Amino acid sequence: MGSVTRPAVLFVCLGNICRSPTAEAVFRARAAAAGLDVEIDSAGTGAWHVGKSPDPRAQAAGEARGYDLSSLRARQVKKGDFQRFDLILAMDEDNYEILHLQAPADAKGRIVMMMDFAPDHPERSVPDPYYGGDDGFARVLDMLEEASDGLISHLAD
Ligand code: 4NP
């Protein structure tokens, strides 16, 4: 587990090729800009895309705003994640439920909805952009930029 001075956060979606690697890159850039020292990773509850780079559409949308996703590779959530990370941030309610079922009792409280850190945003889940158009990826970025700033404020408290 991360120490009090260096918290560890894990972003989780289904495939770990669209939303959670975007969250990882956005949060990494914004935390660095804020001078926040934090361990950051992302993972998927599913295993279909393990080892793959982020979806080219997620990479392109991120790059358009200055986020580099190219070095990221998909992995699946593993048992040790529930001990290693202080906060496990679910991108949507389905993945929140899956994480809750998988987590040991003493780690369930560390699982939170990412959009809880954007309380003014009307949606609680980051919509899965995989089967939609390119505008879905820009929308994901808008939501994750807002929630990342809220998460940074929370961790900096
Ligand atoms: P992600 O998007 O969970 O944001 O990475 C998805 C990527 C792949 C699939 C579903 C969602 N898929 O079914 O393959």
GROMACS .gro file of C-alpha atoms and ligand atoms in nm:
model
  171
    1MET     CA    1   0.000   0.000   0.000
    2GLY     CA    2   0.116   0.357  -0.062
    3SER     CA    3   0.234   0.566   0.228
    4VAL     CA    4   0.048   0.872   0.352
    5THR     CA    5   0.296   1.095   0.169
    6ARG     CA    6   0.285   0.900  -0.158
    7PRO     CA    7  -0.064   0.769  -0.220
    8ALA     CA    8  -0.122   0.503  -0.484
    9VAL     CA    9  -0.423   0.520  -0.717
   10LEU     CA   10  -0.554   0.268  -0.970
   11PHE     CA   11  -0.797   0.357  -1.251
   12VAL     CA   12  -1.020   0.071  -1.363
   13CYS     CA   13  -1.250   0.018  -1.663
   14LEU     CA   14  -1.351  -0.292  -1.857
   15GLY     CA   15  -1.085  -0.333  -2.126
   16ASN     CA   16  -0.802  -0.103  -2.001
   17ILE     CA   17  -0.767   0.028  -2.357
   18CYS     CA   18  -1.002   0.331  -2.361
   19ARG     CA   19  -1.119   0.496  -2.039
   20SER     CA   20  -0.874   0.388  -1.768
   21PRO     CA   21  -0.552   0.447  -1.970
   22THR     CA   22  -0.697   0.788  -2.060
   23ALA     CA   23  -0.759   0.849  -1.689
   24GLU     CA   24  -0.403   0.736  -1.611
   25ALA     CA   25  -0.249   0.977  -1.866
   26VAL     CA   26  -0.474   1.272  -1.774
   27PHE     CA   27  -0.425   1.227  -1.402
   28ARG     CA   28  -0.048   1.175  -1.440
   29ALA     CA   29  -0.010   1.503  -1.631
   30ARG     CA   30  -0.233   1.703  -1.398
   31ALA     CA   31  -0.088   1.558  -1.076
   32ALA     CA   32   0.264   1.638  -1.200
   33ALA     CA   33   0.157   1.993  -1.287
   34ALA     CA   34   0.013   2.026  -0.935
   35GLY     CA   35   0.335   1.893  -0.779
   36LEU     CA   36   0.155   1.592  -0.631
   37ASP     CA   37   0.370   1.285  -0.569
   38VAL     CA   38   0.148   0.985  -0.636
   39GLU     CA   39   0.179   0.631  -0.770
   40ILE     CA   40  -0.052   0.586  -1.070
   41ASP     CA   41  -0.162   0.279  -1.266
   42SER     CA   42  -0.461   0.148  -1.459
   43ALA     CA   43  -0.616  -0.193  -1.522
   44GLY     CA   44  -0.924  -0.362  -1.667
   45THR     CA   45  -1.169  -0.601  -1.505
   46GLY     CA   46  -1.170  -0.795  -1.836
   47ALA     CA   47  -0.879  -0.982  -1.994
   48TRP     CA   48  -0.955  -0.952  -2.368
   49HIS     CA   49  -0.699  -0.681  -2.441
   50VAL     CA   50  -0.415  -0.773  -2.202
   51GLY     CA   51  -0.078  -0.660  -2.341
   52LYS     CA   52  -0.230  -0.426  -2.600
   53SER     CA   53  -0.170  -0.054  -2.648
   54PRO     CA   54  -0.460   0.181  -2.585
   55ASP     CA   55  -0.723   0.201  -2.861
   56PRO     CA   56  -0.586   0.423  -3.145
   57ARG     CA   57  -0.889   0.653  -3.104
   58ALA     CA   58  -0.808   0.704  -2.734
   59GLN     CA   59  -0.444   0.771  -2.821
   60ALA     CA   60  -0.539   1.026  -3.089
   61ALA     CA   61  -0.795   1.206  -2.871
   62GLY     CA   62  -0.544   1.221  -2.584
   63GLU     CA   63  -0.264   1.342  -2.808
   64ALA     CA   64  -0.486   1.626  -2.933
   65ARG     CA   65  -0.487   1.757  -2.574
   66GLY     CA   66  -0.121   1.683  -2.501
   67TYR     CA   67  -0.156   1.344  -2.326
   68ASP     CA   68   0.072   1.061  -2.436
   69LEU     CA   69  -0.087   0.715  -2.399
   70SER     CA   70   0.150   0.534  -2.635
   71SER     CA   71   0.365   0.356  -2.376
   72LEU     CA   72   0.071   0.211  -2.181
   73ARG     CA   73  -0.017  -0.159  -2.206
   74ALA     CA   74  -0.339  -0.321  -2.090
   75ARG     CA   75  -0.343  -0.548  -1.788
   76GLN     CA   76  -0.616  -0.711  -1.582
   77VAL     CA   77  -0.694  -0.626  -1.220
   78LYS     CA   78  -0.517  -0.873  -0.989
   79LYS     CA   79  -0.562  -0.971  -0.626
   80GLY     CA   80  -0.260  -0.776  -0.502
   81ASP     CA   81  -0.405  -0.451  -0.641
   82PHE     CA   82  -0.653  -0.442  -0.352
   83GLN     CA   83  -0.362  -0.415  -0.105
   84ARG     CA   84  -0.125  -0.206  -0.314
   85PHE     CA   85  -0.357   0.085  -0.395
   86ASP     CA   86  -0.510   0.332  -0.150
   87LEU     CA   87  -0.783   0.426  -0.396
   88ILE     CA   88  -0.930   0.216  -0.675
   89LEU     CA   89  -1.128   0.439  -0.909
   90ALA     CA   90  -1.401   0.271  -1.111
   91MET     CA   91  -1.500   0.434  -1.441
   92ASP     CA   92  -1.859   0.309  -1.425
   93GLU     CA   93  -2.109   0.128  -1.207
   94ASP     CA   94  -2.063  -0.213  -1.374
   95ASN     CA   95  -1.691  -0.212  -1.301
   96TYR     CA   96  -1.755  -0.076  -0.950
   97GLU     CA   97  -1.979  -0.379  -0.883
   98ILE     CA   98  -1.724  -0.624  -1.024
   99LEU     CA   99  -1.444  -0.473  -0.814
  100HIS     CA  100  -1.664  -0.487  -0.504
  101LEU     CA  101  -1.731  -0.858  -0.559
  102GLN     CA  102  -1.360  -0.932  -0.610
  103ALA     CA  103  -1.217  -0.724  -0.325
  104PRO     CA  104  -1.143  -0.868   0.017
  105ALA     CA  105  -1.368  -0.723   0.288
  106ASP     CA  106  -1.101  -0.491   0.427
  107ALA     CA  107  -1.038  -0.333   0.084
  108LYS     CA  108  -1.396  -0.270  -0.032
  109GLY     CA  109  -1.390   0.082   0.115
  110ARG     CA  110  -1.105   0.180  -0.115
  111ILE     CA  111  -1.318   0.133  -0.425
  112VAL     CA  112  -1.484   0.457  -0.536
  113MET     CA  113  -1.651   0.592  -0.846
  114MET     CA  114  -1.415   0.821  -1.039
  115MET     CA  115  -1.697   1.067  -1.108
  116ASP     CA  116  -1.753   1.111  -0.732
  117PHE     CA  117  -1.462   1.354  -0.767
  118ALA     CA  118  -1.664   1.562  -1.016
  119PRO     CA  119  -1.976   1.621  -0.803
  120ASP     CA  120  -2.104   1.901  -1.029
  121HIS     CA  121  -2.104   1.674  -1.335
  122PRO     CA  122  -2.449   1.527  -1.410
  123GLU     CA  123  -2.325   1.173  -1.494
  124ARG     CA  124  -2.192   0.922  -1.240
  125SER     CA  125  -2.042   0.679  -1.496
  126VAL     CA  126  -1.789   0.752  -1.770
  127PRO     CA  127  -1.965   0.609  -2.081
  128ASP     CA  128  -1.786   0.330  -2.264
  129PRO     CA  129  -1.666   0.489  -2.592
  130TYR     CA  130  -1.552   0.161  -2.755
  131TYR     CA  131  -1.851   0.104  -2.985
  132GLY     CA  132  -1.933   0.470  -3.050
  133GLY     CA  133  -1.790   0.753  -3.260
  134ASP     CA  134  -1.482   0.966  -3.204
  135ASP     CA  135  -1.679   1.227  -3.010
  136GLY     CA  136  -1.716   0.968  -2.731
  137PHE     CA  137  -1.343   0.988  -2.667
  138ALA     CA  138  -1.348   1.369  -2.637
  139ARG     CA  139  -1.636   1.336  -2.392
  140VAL     CA  140  -1.438   1.083  -2.188
  141LEU     CA  141  -1.149   1.332  -2.176
  142ASP     CA  142  -1.378   1.615  -2.062
  143MET     CA  143  -1.515   1.402  -1.779
  144LEU     CA  144  -1.176   1.268  -1.671
  145GLU     CA  145  -1.011   1.611  -1.670
  146GLU     CA  146  -1.284   1.736  -1.438
  147ALA     CA  147  -1.269   1.434  -1.207
  148SER     CA  148  -0.887   1.433  -1.205
  149ASP     CA  149  -0.881   1.787  -1.073
  150GLY     CA  150  -1.126   1.688  -0.799
  151LEU     CA  151  -0.915   1.386  -0.711
  152ILE     CA  152  -0.600   1.600  -0.697
  153SER     CA  153  -0.772   1.842  -0.457
  154HIS     CA  154  -0.882   1.548  -0.243
  155LEU     CA  155  -0.532   1.397  -0.228
  156ALA     CA  156  -0.363   1.732  -0.169
  157ASP     CA  157  -0.582   1.804   0.139
  1584NP     P1  158  -1.265   0.045  -2.189
  1584NP     O1  159  -1.344   0.021  -2.327
  1584NP     O2  160  -1.333  -0.040  -2.085
  1584NP     O3  161  -1.287   0.192  -2.165
  1584NP     O4  162  -1.121   0.007  -2.214
  1584NP     C1  163  -1.369  -0.107  -2.378
  1584NP     C2  164  -1.274  -0.169  -2.455
  1584NP     C3  165  -1.299  -0.293  -2.508
  1584NP     C4  166  -1.421  -0.354  -2.486
  1584NP     C5  167  -1.515  -0.292  -2.408
  1584NP     C6  168  -1.489  -0.167  -2.353
  1584NP     N1  169  -1.448  -0.479  -2.544
  1584NP     O5  170  -1.560  -0.530  -2.526
  1584NP     O6  171  -1.362  -0.538  -2.609
   0.00000   0.00000   0.00000
